[in-house]
Coordinates of C-alpha atoms and ligand atoms in Angstrom, one line a residue:
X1 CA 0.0 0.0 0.0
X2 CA 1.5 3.2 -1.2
X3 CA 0.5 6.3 1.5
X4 CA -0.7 9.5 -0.9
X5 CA 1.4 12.2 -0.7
X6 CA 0.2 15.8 -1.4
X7 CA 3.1 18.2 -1.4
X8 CA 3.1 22.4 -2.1
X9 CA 5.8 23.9 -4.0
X10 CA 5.5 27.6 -2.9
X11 CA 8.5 28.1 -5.5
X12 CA 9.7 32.0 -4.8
X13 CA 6.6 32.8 -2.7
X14 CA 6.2 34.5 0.2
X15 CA 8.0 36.5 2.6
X16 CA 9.0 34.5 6.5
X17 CA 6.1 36.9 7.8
X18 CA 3.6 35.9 4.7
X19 CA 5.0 31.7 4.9
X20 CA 4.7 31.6 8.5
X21 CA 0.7 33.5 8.4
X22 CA 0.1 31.0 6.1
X23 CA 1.3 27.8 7.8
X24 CA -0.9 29.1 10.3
X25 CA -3.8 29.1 8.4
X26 CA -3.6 25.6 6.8
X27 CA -2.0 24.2 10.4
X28 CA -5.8 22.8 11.8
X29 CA -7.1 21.8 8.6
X30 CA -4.3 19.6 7.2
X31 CA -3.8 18.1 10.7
X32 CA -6.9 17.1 10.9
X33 CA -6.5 14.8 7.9
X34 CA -5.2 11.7 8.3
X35 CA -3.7 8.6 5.7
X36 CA -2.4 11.4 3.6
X37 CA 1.2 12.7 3.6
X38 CA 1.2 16.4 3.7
X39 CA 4.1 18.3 2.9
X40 CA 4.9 22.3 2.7
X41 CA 7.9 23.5 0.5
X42 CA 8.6 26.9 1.3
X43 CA 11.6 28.8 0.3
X44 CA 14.9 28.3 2.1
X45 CA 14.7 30.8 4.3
X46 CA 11.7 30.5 6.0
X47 CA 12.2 26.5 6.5
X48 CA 13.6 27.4 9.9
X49 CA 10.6 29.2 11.0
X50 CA 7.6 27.0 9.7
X51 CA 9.8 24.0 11.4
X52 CA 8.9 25.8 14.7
X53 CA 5.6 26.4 13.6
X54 CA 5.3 22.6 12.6
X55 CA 6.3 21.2 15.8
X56 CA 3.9 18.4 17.1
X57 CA 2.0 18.7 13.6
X58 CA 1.8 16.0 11.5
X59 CA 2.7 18.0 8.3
X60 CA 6.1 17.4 6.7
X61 CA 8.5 20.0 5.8
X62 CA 10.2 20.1 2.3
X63 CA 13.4 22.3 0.6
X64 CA 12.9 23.2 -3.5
X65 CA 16.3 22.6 -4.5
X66 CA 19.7 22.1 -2.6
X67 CA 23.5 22.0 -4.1
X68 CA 25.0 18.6 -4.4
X69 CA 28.4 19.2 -2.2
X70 CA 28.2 19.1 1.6
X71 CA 30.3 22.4 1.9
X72 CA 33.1 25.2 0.6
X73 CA 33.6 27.6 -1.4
X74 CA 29.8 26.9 -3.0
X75 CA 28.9 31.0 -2.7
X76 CA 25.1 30.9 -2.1
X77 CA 24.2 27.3 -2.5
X78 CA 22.5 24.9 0.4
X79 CA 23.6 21.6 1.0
X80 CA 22.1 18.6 2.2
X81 CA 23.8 18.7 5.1
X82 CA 22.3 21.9 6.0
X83 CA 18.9 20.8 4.9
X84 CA 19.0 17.6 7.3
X85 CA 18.9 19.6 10.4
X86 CA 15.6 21.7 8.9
X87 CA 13.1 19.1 6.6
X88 CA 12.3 15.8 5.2
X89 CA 12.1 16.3 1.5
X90 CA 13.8 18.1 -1.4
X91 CA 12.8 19.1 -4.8
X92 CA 14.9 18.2 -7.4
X93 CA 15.0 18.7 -10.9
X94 CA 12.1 20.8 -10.9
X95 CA 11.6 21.5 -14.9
X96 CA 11.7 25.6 -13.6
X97 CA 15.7 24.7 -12.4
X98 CA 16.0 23.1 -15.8
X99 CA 14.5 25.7 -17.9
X100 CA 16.6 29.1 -15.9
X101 CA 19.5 27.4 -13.7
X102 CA 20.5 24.9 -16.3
X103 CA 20.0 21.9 -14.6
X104 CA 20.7 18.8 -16.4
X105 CA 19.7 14.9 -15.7
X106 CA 23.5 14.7 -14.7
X107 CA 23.1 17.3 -12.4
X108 CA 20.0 16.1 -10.6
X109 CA 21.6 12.6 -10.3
X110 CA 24.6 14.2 -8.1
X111 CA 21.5 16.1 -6.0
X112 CA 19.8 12.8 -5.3
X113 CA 22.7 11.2 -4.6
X114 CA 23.9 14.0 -2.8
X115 CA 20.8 13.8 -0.6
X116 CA 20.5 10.2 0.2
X117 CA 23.6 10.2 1.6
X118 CA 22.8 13.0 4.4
X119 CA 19.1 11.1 5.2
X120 CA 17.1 13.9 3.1
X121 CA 13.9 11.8 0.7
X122 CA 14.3 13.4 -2.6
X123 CA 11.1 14.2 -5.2
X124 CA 12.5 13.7 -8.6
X125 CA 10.6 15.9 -11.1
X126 CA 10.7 15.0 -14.9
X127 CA 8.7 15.7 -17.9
X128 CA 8.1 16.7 -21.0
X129 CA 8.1 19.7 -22.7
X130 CA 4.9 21.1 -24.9
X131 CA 7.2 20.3 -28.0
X132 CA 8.3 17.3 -26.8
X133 CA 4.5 16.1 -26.2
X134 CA 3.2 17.1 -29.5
X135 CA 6.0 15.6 -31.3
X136 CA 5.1 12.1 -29.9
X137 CA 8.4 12.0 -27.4
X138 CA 6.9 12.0 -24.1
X139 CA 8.0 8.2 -23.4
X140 CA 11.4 9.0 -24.7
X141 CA 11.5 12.0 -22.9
X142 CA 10.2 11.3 -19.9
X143 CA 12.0 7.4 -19.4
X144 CA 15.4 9.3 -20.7
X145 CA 14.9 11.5 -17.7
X146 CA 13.9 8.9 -15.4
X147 CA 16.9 6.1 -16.2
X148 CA 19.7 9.4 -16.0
X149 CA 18.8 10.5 -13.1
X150 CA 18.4 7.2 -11.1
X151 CA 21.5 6.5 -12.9
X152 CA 24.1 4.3 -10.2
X153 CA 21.5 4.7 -7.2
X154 CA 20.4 1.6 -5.5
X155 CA 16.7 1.3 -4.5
X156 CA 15.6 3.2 -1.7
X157 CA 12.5 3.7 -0.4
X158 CA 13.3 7.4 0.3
X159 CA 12.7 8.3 -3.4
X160 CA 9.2 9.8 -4.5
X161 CA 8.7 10.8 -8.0
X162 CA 6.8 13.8 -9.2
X163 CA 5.6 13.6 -13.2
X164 CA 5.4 17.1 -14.1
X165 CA 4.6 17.9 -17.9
X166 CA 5.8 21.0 -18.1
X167 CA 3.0 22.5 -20.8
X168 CA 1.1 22.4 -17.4
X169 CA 2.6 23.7 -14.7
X170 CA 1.1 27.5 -13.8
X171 CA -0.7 27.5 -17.0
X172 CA -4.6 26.1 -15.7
X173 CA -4.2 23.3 -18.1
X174 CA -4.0 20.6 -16.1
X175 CA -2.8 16.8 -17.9
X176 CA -6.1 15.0 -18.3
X177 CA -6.0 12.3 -15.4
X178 CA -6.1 9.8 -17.9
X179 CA -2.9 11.2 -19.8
X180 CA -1.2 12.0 -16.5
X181 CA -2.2 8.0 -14.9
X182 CA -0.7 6.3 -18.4
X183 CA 2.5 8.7 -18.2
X184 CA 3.1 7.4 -14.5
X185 CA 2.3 3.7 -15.2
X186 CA 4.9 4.1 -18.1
X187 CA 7.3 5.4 -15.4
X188 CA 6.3 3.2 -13.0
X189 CA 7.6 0.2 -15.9
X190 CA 10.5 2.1 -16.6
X191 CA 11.3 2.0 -12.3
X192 CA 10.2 -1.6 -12.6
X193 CA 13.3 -2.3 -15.2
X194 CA 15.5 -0.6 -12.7
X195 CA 14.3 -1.9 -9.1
X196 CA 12.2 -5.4 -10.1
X197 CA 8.4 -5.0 -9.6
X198 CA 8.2 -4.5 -5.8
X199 CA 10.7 -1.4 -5.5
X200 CA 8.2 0.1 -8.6
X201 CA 4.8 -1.0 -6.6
X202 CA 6.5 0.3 -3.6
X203 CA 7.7 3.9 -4.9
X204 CA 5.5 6.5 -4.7
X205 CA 4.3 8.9 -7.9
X206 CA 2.9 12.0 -8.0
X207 CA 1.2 14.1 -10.6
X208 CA 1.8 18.3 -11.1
X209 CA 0.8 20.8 -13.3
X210 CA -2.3 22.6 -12.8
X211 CA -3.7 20.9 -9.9
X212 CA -6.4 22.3 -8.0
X213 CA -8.8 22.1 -5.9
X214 CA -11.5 21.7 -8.7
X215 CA -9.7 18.7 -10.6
X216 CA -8.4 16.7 -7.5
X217 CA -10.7 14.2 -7.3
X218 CA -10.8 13.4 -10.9
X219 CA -7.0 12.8 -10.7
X220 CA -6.4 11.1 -7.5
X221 CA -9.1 8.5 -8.6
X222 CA -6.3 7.2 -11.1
X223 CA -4.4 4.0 -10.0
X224 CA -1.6 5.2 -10.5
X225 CA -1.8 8.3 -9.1
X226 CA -0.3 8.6 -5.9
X227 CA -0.4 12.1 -5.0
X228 CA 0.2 15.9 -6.1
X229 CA 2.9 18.5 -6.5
X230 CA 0.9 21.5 -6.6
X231 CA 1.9 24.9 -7.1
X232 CA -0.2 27.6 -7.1
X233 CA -3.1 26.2 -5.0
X234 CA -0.4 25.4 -2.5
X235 CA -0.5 29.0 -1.8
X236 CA -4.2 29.4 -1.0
X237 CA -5.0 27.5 2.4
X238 CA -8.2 26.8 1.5
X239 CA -7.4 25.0 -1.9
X240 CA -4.4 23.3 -0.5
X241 CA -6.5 21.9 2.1
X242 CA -9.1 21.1 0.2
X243 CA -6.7 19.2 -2.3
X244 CA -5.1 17.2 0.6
X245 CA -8.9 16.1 1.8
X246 CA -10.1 15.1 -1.8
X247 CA -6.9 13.0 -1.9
X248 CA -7.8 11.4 1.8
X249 CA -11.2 10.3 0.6
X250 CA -10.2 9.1 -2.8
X251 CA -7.9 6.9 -1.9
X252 CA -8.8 5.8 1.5
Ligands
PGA1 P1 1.3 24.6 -10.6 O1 2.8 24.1 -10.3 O2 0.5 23.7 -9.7 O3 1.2 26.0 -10.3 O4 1.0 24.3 -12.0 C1 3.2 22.8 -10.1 C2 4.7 22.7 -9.9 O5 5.4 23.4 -10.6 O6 5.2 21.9 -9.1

């Protein structure tokens, strides 16, 4: 039995004051909700405040990104060392770190590597560009991503996936669930070739892009939908909480 997971990317949202006024106001409601695994993944600097806020909650704490040395002369960057001490998760690959910062499949395979090592559970985003999809390359595309960046890591049951197509991430046009559940069974066959059939039945997959509080049911009734990586709605308490409840009764 694979827990759901809904977890909020704030991406570069919200000011300590604004992150921690609106942990507050999503605190009750998500704790409320049970056989779900809620997450929050505000910026770096306000991690160390919504940790105190979190205390005795049972919502998660997650970083967007992290550098994959432990420390030096890395001006600016967090490691995962650093991270260990404040959250749970990390957000890798995200395709918005691919598309400004550059980061490649080789990159993200150092980060997750980089990341198991200090304890930290990584989300590995991939997915496929508009292009890509109307072009007929999301499989190749989206198994490329998958293989490289799992490339020389042993199975783990730290590791969640997060299948973003990137034509819907902040645009409203959410994957229809039925595209999003046969993209995540195909990457749940390209995990099976890499772990054997219980680390792929075992690992958890999420969909993002568009998700909100109006289309959450429809996609967390897929089976192979485990979860959400929502943006946007992660921002409103009210949708975020709303999301995490849909996913609680869907798949309970
Ligand atoms: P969105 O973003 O829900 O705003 O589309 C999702 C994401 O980028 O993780």
């Amino acid at each position: 039995m694979r827990i759901p997971m809904i977890a909020g990317n704030w991406k570069m949202n919200t000011t300590v004051t604004e992150a921690v006024a609106l942990v507050r106001e999503m605190r009750g409601g998500l704790d409320e909700i049970k056989n779900v695994e809620k997450v929050v993944c505000p910026p770096f600097v306000s991690l160390a405040a919504v940790k105190d806020l979190l205390k005795g909650a049972s919502i998660k704490l997650g970083a967007q990104n992290v550098f994959f040395e432990e420390k030096g002369a890395y001006t600016g960057e967090v490691s995962p060392l650093m991270l260990a001490e404040l959250c749970e998760y990390v957000i890798i690959g995200h395709s918005e770190r691919r598309q400004y910062f550059n980061e490649t499949d080789e990159i993200v395979n150092k980060k997750i590597k980089a990341v198991l090592k200090d304890g930290l559970k990584p989300i590995l985003c991939v997915g496929e560009k508009l292009e890509e999809n109307e072009s007929g390359k999301t499989e190749e595309v989206v198994t490329g991503q998958v293989k490289s960046s799992l490339a020389g890591i042993g199975y783990t049951d730290k590791l969640v996936i997060a299948y973003e197509p990137v034509w819907a991430i902040g645009t409203g046009k959410a994957a229809t669930s039925q595209q999003a559940n046969d993209t995540i069974g195909l990457i749940r066959r390209t995990v099976s070739g890499l772990y054997g059939k219980e680390g792929a039945l075992n690992l958890r997959i999420l969909y993002g892009g568009s998700v909100s509080a109006a289309n959450a049911t429809d996609l967390m009734k897929q089976s192979e939908i485990d979860g959400a990586l929502v943006g946007g709605a992660s921002l409103k308490a009210n949708d975020f909480v709303s999301i995490v409840r849909q996913a609680a009764q869907v798949k309970k």
